[in-house]
Short mmCIF file of C-alpha atoms and ligand atoms in Angstrom, two decimals:
data_model
loop_
_atom_site.label_atom_id
_atom_site.label_comp_id
_atom_site.label_asym_id
_atom_site.label_seq_id
_atom_site.Cartn_x
_atom_site.Cartn_y
_atom_site.Cartn_z
CA MET J 101 6.88 26.65 -6.31
CA THR J 102 6.45 24.18 -7.97
CA GLN J 103 3.22 23.57 -10.22
CA PRO J 104 0.42 21.01 -9.91
CA ARG J 105 1.50 18.48 -11.74
CA PRO J 106 -0.39 14.63 -13.12
CA ARG J 107 1.17 12.30 -12.50
CA HIS J 108 1.72 9.05 -14.11
CA LEU J 109 0.11 5.66 -14.52
CA PHE J 110 2.27 3.06 -12.07
CA LEU J 111 3.32 0.28 -14.47
CA ALA J 112 5.76 -1.86 -12.01
CA ALA J 113 4.32 -4.41 -9.70
CA SER J 114 5.69 -5.00 -6.91
CA ALA J 115 5.31 -8.42 -4.71
CA PHE J 116 5.68 -7.02 -0.25
CA ALA J 117 3.02 -10.04 0.76
CA VAL J 118 4.05 -9.44 3.96
CA LEU J 119 2.36 -5.89 3.72
CA MET J 120 -0.94 -6.35 2.49
CA THR J 121 -1.58 -8.87 5.35
CA ALA J 122 -4.88 -8.24 7.06
CA ALA J 123 -4.81 -5.01 9.17
CA CYS J 124 -3.28 -4.82 12.83
CA GLY J 125 -5.08 -3.50 15.49
CA GLY J 126 -4.13 0.37 15.60
CA THR J 127 -2.85 2.93 17.70
CA THR J 128 -4.67 6.30 17.36
CA ILE J 129 -3.26 9.55 17.89
CA ASP J 130 -4.92 10.63 21.67
CA SER J 131 -5.13 14.33 20.63
CA ALA J 132 -6.91 13.75 17.21
CA GLU J 133 -9.38 11.01 19.00
CA GLU J 134 -10.00 13.92 21.43
CA GLU J 135 -9.98 16.94 19.24
CA ASN J 136 -11.93 15.78 15.43
CA ASP J 137 -14.45 15.81 15.51
CA SER J 138 -15.11 16.07 11.80
CA ARG J 139 -15.56 12.37 10.91
CA PRO J 140 -19.14 12.56 8.59
CA THR J 141 -22.25 11.37 11.12
CA GLY J 142 -24.43 9.43 8.07
CA THR J 143 -24.59 5.67 8.10
CA ALA J 144 -22.69 4.12 5.67
CA ASP J 145 -23.56 2.41 2.56
CA PRO J 146 -21.34 -0.03 1.61
CA GLY J 147 -22.55 -1.15 -1.56
CA ALA J 148 -22.67 2.51 -2.64
CA GLU J 149 -21.09 3.64 -6.47
CA ILE J 150 -17.77 5.23 -6.20
CA PRO J 151 -18.78 8.10 -9.29
CA GLU J 152 -16.74 9.06 -11.86
CA GLY J 153 -13.81 11.49 -12.02
CA LEU J 154 -13.69 11.92 -8.89
CA ARG J 155 -10.70 14.61 -7.91
CA ILE J 156 -8.52 13.81 -5.87
CA ASP J 157 -5.60 15.31 -4.88
CA PHE J 158 -2.55 13.71 -2.94
CA LEU J 159 -0.68 16.73 -0.58
CA PRO J 160 2.14 14.56 0.42
CA LYS J 161 5.01 16.69 2.85
CA GLN J 162 7.42 17.59 0.11
CA LEU J 163 7.13 16.81 -3.09
CA ASN J 164 11.33 15.96 -3.76
CA ASN J 165 11.65 13.47 -1.53
CA PRO J 166 11.56 9.60 -3.04
CA PHE J 167 9.64 8.61 -0.38
CA PHE J 168 5.91 10.41 -1.41
CA ASP J 169 7.42 9.96 -5.36
CA ILE J 170 6.48 6.30 -4.46
CA VAL J 171 3.46 6.73 -2.80
CA ASN J 172 1.80 8.86 -4.48
CA GLU J 173 2.22 6.16 -7.80
CA GLY J 174 0.79 3.40 -5.20
CA GLY J 175 -2.49 7.12 -4.71
CA THR J 176 -2.12 7.73 -9.00
CA GLU J 177 -2.60 4.06 -9.53
CA ALA J 178 -5.57 3.51 -6.78
CA VAL J 179 -7.36 6.98 -8.75
CA GLU J 180 -6.52 5.47 -11.84
CA GLU J 181 -8.64 2.18 -11.49
CA VAL J 182 -11.78 4.34 -9.86
CA SER J 183 -11.98 5.88 -13.37
CA GLY J 184 -11.10 9.69 -11.17
CA ASN J 185 -8.32 12.10 -11.60
CA ALA J 186 -5.45 12.38 -9.21
CA THR J 187 -2.98 15.97 -8.74
CA GLU J 188 -0.40 15.68 -6.57
CA ARG J 189 0.81 19.61 -5.27
CA GLY J 190 3.38 20.25 -2.90
CA GLY J 191 6.16 22.67 -2.31
CA THR J 192 9.93 21.02 -2.12
CA GLU J 193 9.96 21.81 1.45
CA ALA J 194 8.00 19.64 4.70
CA THR J 195 6.30 22.92 5.75
CA ALA J 196 2.18 23.54 6.74
CA ASP J 197 2.62 27.48 5.23
CA SER J 198 3.63 25.84 1.79
CA GLN J 199 0.85 22.76 2.33
CA VAL J 200 -2.11 25.79 3.63
CA GLU J 201 -1.49 27.21 -0.12
CA TYR J 202 -2.16 23.70 -1.59
CA ILE J 203 -4.78 22.59 -0.51
CA ASN J 204 -6.20 26.15 -0.91
CA ALA J 205 -4.87 25.34 -4.35
CA ALA J 206 -6.73 21.59 -4.52
CA SER J 207 -10.57 22.91 -3.25
CA GLN J 208 -10.93 26.43 -5.52
CA ALA J 209 -10.30 23.36 -7.64
CA GLY J 210 -13.25 21.98 -6.45
CA SER J 211 -11.54 18.96 -5.29
CA ASP J 212 -13.86 15.83 -3.95
CA VAL J 213 -10.87 14.57 -1.93
CA ILE J 214 -8.05 15.96 -0.12
CA VAL J 215 -4.97 13.32 0.79
CA ILE J 216 -2.63 14.73 3.20
CA ALA J 217 0.78 13.87 4.81
CA ALA J 218 0.64 17.00 7.23
CA ASN J 219 3.19 19.07 8.48
CA ASP J 220 1.84 20.00 11.26
CA PRO J 221 -1.33 18.12 13.15
CA ASP J 222 -3.12 21.96 13.63
CA ALA J 223 -2.13 24.18 11.37
CA VAL J 224 -3.50 22.76 8.36
CA CYS J 225 -6.76 22.48 10.12
CA PRO J 226 -7.83 25.63 9.18
CA ALA J 227 -7.77 25.35 5.71
CA LEU J 228 -8.68 21.37 5.55
CA ASN J 229 -12.06 22.77 7.29
CA GLU J 230 -12.73 25.25 4.84
CA ALA J 231 -11.86 22.37 2.05
CA ARG J 232 -14.57 20.21 3.38
CA ASP J 233 -17.25 23.33 3.61
CA ASN J 234 -16.52 23.31 -0.13
CA GLY J 235 -17.19 19.91 -0.57
CA ALA J 236 -14.24 17.71 -0.33
CA ALA J 237 -13.92 14.38 2.19
CA ILE J 238 -10.39 14.36 4.20
CA VAL J 239 -7.71 11.73 4.37
CA GLY J 240 -4.73 11.81 6.05
CA TYR J 241 -2.16 9.53 4.56
CA ASP J 242 1.05 8.47 6.60
CA SER J 243 0.96 12.03 8.81
CA ASP J 244 -2.07 13.47 10.27
CA ALA J 245 -3.43 15.84 11.38
CA ASN J 246 -6.33 16.89 14.09
CA CYS J 247 -9.34 17.52 11.38
CA THR J 248 -9.05 15.13 9.23
CA ASP J 249 -12.06 12.41 8.45
CA VAL J 250 -10.39 9.19 8.86
CA PHE J 251 -6.34 8.25 8.66
CA VAL J 252 -4.43 6.11 6.68
CA ASN J 253 -1.60 4.70 9.08
CA GLN J 254 1.56 2.61 7.89
CA SER J 255 2.02 0.44 10.56
CA THR J 256 0.48 1.37 14.07
CA THR J 257 2.39 3.20 15.86
CA GLU J 258 3.44 1.56 19.21
CA LEU J 259 4.67 -1.00 15.85
CA VAL J 260 6.80 1.63 14.81
CA GLY J 261 8.26 2.51 18.00
CA ARG J 262 9.06 -0.55 18.96
CA THR J 263 10.51 -1.47 15.63
CA LEU J 264 12.88 1.04 15.78
CA VAL J 265 13.93 0.49 19.57
CA GLU J 266 14.29 -3.95 18.59
CA MET J 267 16.84 -2.56 15.57
CA VAL J 268 19.09 -0.38 18.04
CA SER J 269 19.25 -2.79 20.71
CA GLU J 270 20.37 -5.59 18.55
CA GLN J 271 23.21 -3.45 17.26
CA LEU J 272 24.29 -2.30 20.47
CA GLY J 273 23.80 -5.92 22.16
CA GLY J 274 21.35 -3.90 24.49
CA GLU J 275 23.32 -1.44 25.97
CA GLY J 276 24.77 2.34 25.12
CA THR J 277 23.38 5.79 24.28
CA PHE J 278 21.90 6.76 20.96
CA ALA J 279 20.24 9.89 19.69
CA VAL J 280 17.36 10.64 16.79
CA LEU J 281 17.62 12.56 14.11
CA SER J 282 13.81 13.24 13.12
CA ALA J 283 12.53 14.89 9.94
CA THR J 284 11.20 18.26 11.21
CA PRO J 285 10.51 19.83 14.72
CA ASN J 286 6.13 19.37 14.33
CA ALA J 287 5.94 16.16 11.89
CA THR J 288 2.90 14.03 13.79
CA ASN J 289 4.21 11.31 12.50
CA GLN J 290 8.05 11.02 13.74
CA ASN J 291 6.65 12.87 16.89
CA ALA J 292 4.28 10.09 18.04
CA TRP J 293 7.33 7.16 16.68
CA ILE J 294 9.59 9.07 18.70
CA ALA J 295 6.87 9.45 21.89
CA ALA J 296 6.10 5.19 21.24
CA MET J 297 9.79 4.65 21.50
CA GLU J 298 9.83 6.30 24.80
CA GLU J 299 7.51 4.16 25.94
CA VAL J 300 9.06 1.11 25.01
CA LEU J 301 12.40 2.23 26.49
CA GLN J 302 10.50 1.61 30.11
CA GLU J 303 10.19 -1.73 29.55
CA GLU J 304 12.88 -3.75 31.66
CA GLU J 305 14.81 -5.49 28.26
CA TYR J 306 15.87 -1.79 27.07
CA ALA J 307 16.95 -0.63 30.50
CA ASP J 308 20.66 -0.05 29.32
CA LEU J 309 19.75 1.46 26.65
CA GLU J 310 19.91 6.07 26.50
CA LEU J 311 18.19 8.08 24.29
CA VAL J 312 20.52 10.88 24.61
CA ASP J 313 19.64 13.52 22.41
CA THR J 314 16.73 14.36 19.39
CA VAL J 315 17.73 16.61 16.25
CA TYR J 316 15.60 17.78 13.23
CA GLY J 317 16.97 17.74 9.72
CA ASN J 318 13.40 19.20 8.28
CA ASP J 319 13.31 16.27 5.86
CA ASP J 320 16.40 17.96 3.36
CA ASP J 321 18.89 16.25 3.02
CA LEU J 322 21.79 18.46 3.79
CA GLN J 323 20.29 19.56 6.71
CA SER J 324 20.30 16.04 8.12
CA PHE J 325 23.56 15.30 6.76
CA GLN J 326 24.57 18.65 9.07
CA GLU J 327 22.82 17.29 12.10
CA MET J 328 24.17 13.66 11.95
CA GLN J 329 27.71 16.08 11.95
CA GLY J 330 27.04 17.88 14.72
CA LEU J 331 25.45 14.81 16.68
CA MET J 332 28.90 13.35 16.13
CA GLN J 333 30.46 16.26 17.42
CA SER J 334 28.27 16.81 20.21
CA HIS J 335 27.89 12.78 21.35
CA PRO J 336 31.11 11.71 20.21
CA ASP J 337 30.57 8.48 22.50
CA LEU J 338 27.43 8.14 20.90
CA GLY J 339 26.03 3.94 20.50
CA GLY J 340 24.03 4.72 17.75
CA VAL J 341 21.49 7.04 15.66
CA VAL J 342 17.61 6.28 14.61
CA SER J 343 16.19 7.86 11.80
CA PRO J 344 12.98 7.78 11.59
CA THR J 345 12.84 9.03 7.77
CA THR J 346 13.79 7.89 4.29
CA VAL J 347 15.55 11.61 3.85
CA GLY J 348 17.34 11.32 7.39
CA LEU J 349 18.46 7.74 7.20
CA ALA J 350 20.16 8.36 4.05
CA ALA J 351 21.57 11.40 5.09
CA ALA J 352 22.96 9.63 8.17
CA ALA J 353 24.34 6.89 6.40
CA ARG J 354 26.53 8.73 3.71
CA TYR J 355 27.99 10.68 6.74
CA VAL J 356 28.84 8.42 8.37
CA SER J 357 29.93 5.61 5.69
CA ASP J 358 32.78 8.68 4.29
CA SER J 359 33.65 8.72 8.28
CA GLU J 360 36.06 7.28 11.66
CA TYR J 361 32.74 6.27 12.46
CA LYS J 362 31.82 3.58 9.71
CA GLY J 363 31.27 0.38 11.36
CA GLU J 364 31.39 1.84 15.20
CA VAL J 365 27.99 4.01 15.12
CA ALA J 366 24.88 2.32 14.63
CA VAL J 367 23.09 3.39 12.16
CA THR J 368 19.06 2.59 11.63
CA GLY J 369 15.78 3.63 11.47
CA LEU J 370 12.93 3.84 8.22
CA GLY J 371 13.93 4.34 4.62
CA THR J 372 13.95 3.34 1.28
CA PRO J 373 15.75 0.03 0.57
CA ASN J 374 17.24 1.76 -2.77
CA GLN J 375 18.71 4.61 -0.83
CA MET J 376 19.67 2.27 1.69
CA ARG J 377 21.10 -0.75 -0.29
CA GLU J 378 25.03 0.97 -1.26
CA PHE J 379 24.71 1.39 2.85
CA VAL J 380 24.01 -2.05 3.52
CA ASN J 381 26.85 -3.31 0.96
CA ASP J 382 29.87 -0.90 2.33
CA GLY J 383 28.56 -2.68 6.02
CA THR J 384 27.49 1.23 7.32
CA VAL J 385 23.80 0.15 8.11
CA GLU J 386 23.17 -3.28 8.84
CA GLU J 387 19.16 -3.11 9.04
CA PHE J 388 16.65 -0.61 8.80
CA ALA J 389 12.38 -0.84 8.63
CA LEU J 390 10.12 0.47 6.19
CA TRP J 391 6.31 -0.42 4.91
CA ASN J 392 5.57 -0.90 1.31
CA PRO J 393 5.52 3.09 0.10
CA LEU J 394 3.57 2.14 -2.54
CA ASP J 395 0.17 0.20 -0.43
CA LEU J 396 0.00 3.22 0.99
CA GLY J 397 -0.87 5.24 -1.00
CA TYR J 398 -2.63 3.12 -3.23
CA LEU J 399 -4.90 2.23 0.12
CA ALA J 400 -4.84 6.34 0.47
CA GLY J 401 -6.90 6.65 -2.96
CA TYR J 402 -8.68 4.06 -2.38
CA THR J 403 -9.52 5.29 1.33
CA GLY J 404 -10.46 8.25 -0.11
CA ALA J 405 -13.11 7.67 -3.03
CA ALA J 406 -14.77 4.62 -0.77
CA LEU J 407 -15.26 7.99 1.75
CA LYS J 408 -16.87 9.92 -0.68
CA ALA J 409 -19.11 7.48 -2.18
CA GLY J 410 -20.31 6.68 1.13
CA GLN J 411 -19.03 3.85 1.14
CA ILE J 412 -17.25 4.27 4.72
CA THR J 413 -17.20 7.70 7.51
CA GLY J 414 -14.76 5.85 9.18
CA ALA J 415 -16.91 4.18 12.12
CA GLU J 416 -14.96 1.70 13.93
CA GLY J 417 -15.87 -2.00 12.36
CA GLU J 418 -16.72 -1.06 8.99
CA THR J 419 -14.78 -2.52 6.16
CA PHE J 420 -14.43 -2.01 2.71
CA THR J 421 -12.79 -3.06 -0.45
CA ALA J 422 -9.25 -1.24 -1.50
CA GLY J 423 -8.32 -2.86 -4.92
CA ARG J 424 -5.42 -5.35 -5.38
CA LEU J 425 -5.24 -4.68 -1.56
CA GLY J 426 -8.78 -6.49 -0.29
CA GLU J 427 -10.88 -5.65 2.68
CA TYR J 428 -9.97 -3.96 5.03
CA THR J 429 -11.28 -2.55 8.38
CA PHE J 430 -11.46 0.08 10.40
CA GLU J 431 -10.46 -1.59 13.48
CA THR J 432 -10.40 1.71 15.52
CA ASP J 433 -12.74 4.35 14.81
CA ARG J 434 -11.39 6.84 11.73
CA GLU J 435 -8.04 4.64 11.20
CA ILE J 436 -6.97 1.65 9.16
CA VAL J 437 -3.82 0.46 8.87
CA LEU J 438 -1.98 -0.55 6.12
CA GLY J 439 0.13 -3.61 7.22
CA PRO J 440 3.43 -4.03 10.11
CA PRO J 441 6.54 -2.76 8.65
CA GLN J 442 9.49 -5.04 6.68
CA VAL J 443 12.40 -4.36 8.13
CA PHE J 444 15.04 -5.21 5.64
CA ASP J 445 18.92 -6.30 6.34
CA ALA J 446 21.80 -8.06 3.34
CA ASP J 447 20.13 -11.23 3.03
CA ASN J 448 16.47 -9.77 2.38
CA ILE J 449 17.04 -5.66 0.45
CA ASP J 450 17.46 -7.20 -3.18
CA ASP J 451 14.29 -8.44 -3.03
CA PHE J 452 13.56 -5.17 -3.32
CA ASP J 453 13.22 -2.50 -5.35
CA PHE J 454 11.40 1.31 -3.90
C1 LIG O 682 10.18 9.96 5.23
C2 LIG O 682 8.89 11.92 5.72
C3 LIG O 682 7.70 10.36 5.84
C4 LIG O 682 7.58 9.03 6.64
C5 LIG O 682 8.91 8.62 6.00
C6 LIG O 682 9.53 7.27 6.54
O1 LIG O 682 10.28 10.33 3.60
O2 LIG O 682 9.15 12.18 7.01
O3 LIG O 682 6.76 11.36 6.36
O4 LIG O 682 7.24 8.45 6.33
O5 LIG O 682 10.06 9.34 5.88
#
């Protein structure tokens, strides 16, 4: 198990104007909307001061994931700006069990805010509810749980699903088969995106595209690589793969780039430009998408501080200022949205460094 470790100040500045645009209409996980009754019931006080010294704990899905390394740099940046103390806690595997342990540790250490990317929408809730009873505000980021106070969504779920379908459709010329290589089977975010893709696939434009299989690499590089290999064995005529996880996409691209399928099987999904650059340059990957992970963490850090301070409760229509990202509004109850995803290809990938 990895011990909690303090995070370093983030030093680089990245230009990513497109993702700093105002949040667009949000999509809430239905079950979360129905079951979540945990949002603070008081009235927001937009002028409330953020107290100094807030203890804000970031619990990513796992620690050894380059995506979350960047997300939590952004989180730390925000926490430093509000004169708080940021701690990142987690294990090396993306499991809810490990998260429960770290939620309890954060709570026992007197956490003011727990910011969590849940590995399971329900399994983490008893521990989170206990942490709330102990005084912590609970923020979901990246992957929500059914008991968070508010959720910082990277983009609307519908838009992520649509972008994934559009990318694979473009690469397959609108017809053929594809499979999904996902993260963990219980991941709230990937499951919501896959459901959104299935919805979009119902549209007439995509009538000749068929999703034939979904497999899970558990956000583990080797398992994802093996699942990709397994997919090609079970479906030798597969047209493409969509991996809505940075770990899965990098592993799928590595497998395909070294195989007879390179240039034959479309590989797309969600990835970081720095991990995917070599596969775009060698022709394995035409295009893929993501949001700015740094900004996601930064927005989540500010959201946690604003929630704990009472500037917001998460009710629809509430507004607050998230540092350098400016003003954000809860377009839907208890959810704010960072912005639309960015599509990367050979023409623009070198403009991004994360
Ligand atoms: C992986 C994780 C994360 C997801 C990104 C796109 O790093 O599964 O939850 O948002 O991919």
